[in-house]
Amino acid sequence: QVQLVESGGGSVQAGGSLRLSCVASADDYCLGWFRQAPGKDREAVAVMYQGTGAPWLRDSVQGRFTISQDKTKNTVYLQMNNLTPEDAATYYCAARTCTSHQWTYWGQGTQVAVSS
């Protein structure tokens, strides 16, 4: 079991930046960020892989978002720059055992609003 606590959401104007944080209660999990906008399916945004594998980011956020991790703090970050209204959603941190493809644990979500 692992608990995930997100923070850092808020409301910004288009072009602004936010940094999301997710603290995990345990280590040895692969962490990622997902988002869900009203009326839309949840989608993966950025995922960390175990070891030295490069993180994955969805095409629409590449060049604007960065995912990083501080293993000493069991924390994963999502730096979001040049936000657009299309990025507005509830952002969720998720964890999986690194040998599994299934995201088992989820945070409570943090809201990101972007005004044009």
Short mmCIF file of C-alpha atoms in Angstrom, two decimals:
data_model
loop_
_atom_site.label_atom_id
_atom_site.label_comp_id
_atom_site.label_asym_id
_atom_site.label_seq_id
_atom_site.Cartn_x
_atom_site.Cartn_y
_atom_site.Cartn_z
CA GLN A 1 0.00 0.00 0.00
CA VAL A 2 1.13 3.51 -0.74
CA GLN A 3 -0.59 6.82 -0.09
CA LEU A 4 -0.14 9.69 -2.49
CA VAL A 5 -0.67 13.33 -1.64
CA GLU A 6 -0.68 15.94 -4.40
CA SER A 7 -0.27 19.67 -4.05
CA GLY A 8 0.47 22.68 -6.19
CA GLY A 9 -2.66 23.08 -8.24
CA GLY A 10 -4.26 26.44 -8.78
CA SER A 11 -5.55 28.95 -11.26
CA VAL A 12 -3.33 30.69 -13.78
CA GLN A 13 -3.67 32.63 -16.98
CA ALA A 14 -2.69 31.08 -20.28
CA GLY A 15 1.07 31.10 -20.62
CA GLY A 16 1.57 30.75 -16.90
CA SER A 17 3.28 28.01 -14.93
CA LEU A 18 2.50 25.68 -12.08
CA ARG A 19 4.48 23.02 -10.30
CA LEU A 20 2.66 19.99 -8.95
CA SER A 21 4.14 17.80 -6.24
CA CYS A 22 3.21 14.32 -5.14
CA VAL A 23 4.58 12.75 -2.00
CA ALA A 24 4.43 8.97 -1.77
CA SER A 25 4.32 7.18 1.58
CA ALA A 26 6.59 4.42 0.32
CA ASP A 27 9.43 4.03 -2.13
CA ASP A 28 10.06 1.43 -4.81
CA TYR A 29 7.04 2.45 -6.85
CA CYS A 30 6.97 3.98 -10.29
CA LEU A 31 5.06 7.25 -10.24
CA GLY A 32 3.20 9.18 -12.86
CA TRP A 33 0.79 12.03 -13.51
CA PHE A 34 -2.62 11.76 -15.10
CA ARG A 35 -5.35 14.29 -15.72
CA GLN A 36 -9.05 14.36 -16.31
CA ALA A 37 -11.02 17.27 -17.66
CA PRO A 38 -14.81 17.49 -17.22
CA GLY A 39 -16.56 15.23 -19.70
CA LYS A 40 -13.32 13.65 -20.88
CA ASP A 41 -11.52 10.43 -20.16
CA ARG A 42 -8.57 10.36 -17.83
CA GLU A 43 -5.30 10.48 -19.71
CA ALA A 44 -1.69 9.92 -18.85
CA VAL A 45 0.41 13.06 -18.87
CA ALA A 46 3.88 12.02 -17.71
CA VAL A 47 5.40 8.85 -16.32
CA MET A 48 8.64 8.02 -14.58
CA TYR A 49 10.35 4.72 -15.25
CA GLN A 50 12.59 2.73 -12.97
CA GLY A 51 16.32 3.09 -13.27
CA THR A 52 17.74 5.30 -15.98
CA GLY A 53 14.87 5.04 -18.43
CA ALA A 54 13.81 8.38 -19.84
CA PRO A 55 10.43 9.61 -18.65
CA TRP A 56 7.47 9.54 -20.98
CA LEU A 57 5.37 12.61 -21.71
CA ARG A 58 2.32 12.81 -23.91
CA ASP A 59 2.88 14.62 -27.17
CA SER A 60 0.71 17.61 -26.32
CA VAL A 61 2.82 18.56 -23.30
CA GLN A 62 6.29 17.83 -24.61
CA GLY A 63 8.46 20.92 -24.51
CA ARG A 64 6.17 22.50 -21.90
CA PHE A 65 5.94 19.99 -19.05
CA THR A 66 8.73 18.26 -17.18
CA ILE A 67 8.45 15.34 -14.80
CA SER A 68 11.14 14.79 -12.22
CA GLN A 69 11.61 12.84 -9.02
CA ASP A 70 13.43 13.30 -5.75
CA LYS A 71 13.85 9.79 -4.43
CA THR A 72 15.21 11.02 -1.12
CA LYS A 73 11.82 12.61 -0.51
CA ASN A 74 9.67 10.01 -2.32
CA THR A 75 8.33 12.95 -4.30
CA VAL A 76 7.55 13.35 -7.97
CA TYR A 77 7.06 16.74 -9.57
CA LEU A 78 5.31 17.99 -12.65
CA GLN A 79 6.58 21.36 -13.82
CA MET A 80 4.04 22.83 -16.20
CA ASN A 81 5.01 25.83 -18.31
CA ASN A 82 3.18 27.76 -20.99
CA LEU A 83 -0.15 26.40 -19.83
CA THR A 84 -3.13 26.58 -22.15
CA PRO A 85 -6.86 26.27 -21.42
CA GLU A 86 -6.62 22.74 -22.85
CA ASP A 87 -4.42 21.79 -19.87
CA ALA A 88 -7.16 22.63 -17.38
CA ALA A 89 -8.14 19.47 -15.51
CA THR A 90 -7.88 17.63 -12.25
CA TYR A 91 -4.39 16.21 -12.07
CA TYR A 92 -3.79 12.93 -10.31
CA CYS A 93 -0.63 11.31 -9.09
CA ALA A 94 -0.55 7.54 -9.49
CA ALA A 95 1.75 4.72 -8.46
CA ARG A 96 2.36 1.21 -9.71
CA THR A 97 4.82 -1.51 -8.91
CA CYS A 98 7.49 -1.02 -11.51
CA THR A 99 7.10 -4.55 -12.85
CA SER A 100 3.41 -3.98 -13.54
CA HIS A 101 1.59 -1.91 -16.15
CA GLN A 102 -1.38 -1.35 -13.88
CA TRP A 103 -1.66 1.90 -11.98
CA THR A 104 -2.92 0.72 -8.63
CA TYR A 105 -2.73 3.68 -6.30
CA TRP A 106 -4.13 7.15 -6.83
CA GLY A 107 -3.98 10.48 -5.08
CA GLN A 108 -6.98 12.63 -4.38
CA GLY A 109 -6.25 14.99 -7.27
CA THR A 110 -5.38 18.64 -7.52
CA GLN A 111 -7.24 21.12 -9.68
CA VAL A 112 -5.56 23.14 -12.41
CA ALA A 113 -7.53 25.96 -14.00
CA VAL A 114 -6.21 27.99 -16.93
CA SER A 115 -7.95 31.10 -18.15
CA SER A 116 -7.49 32.53 -21.61
#
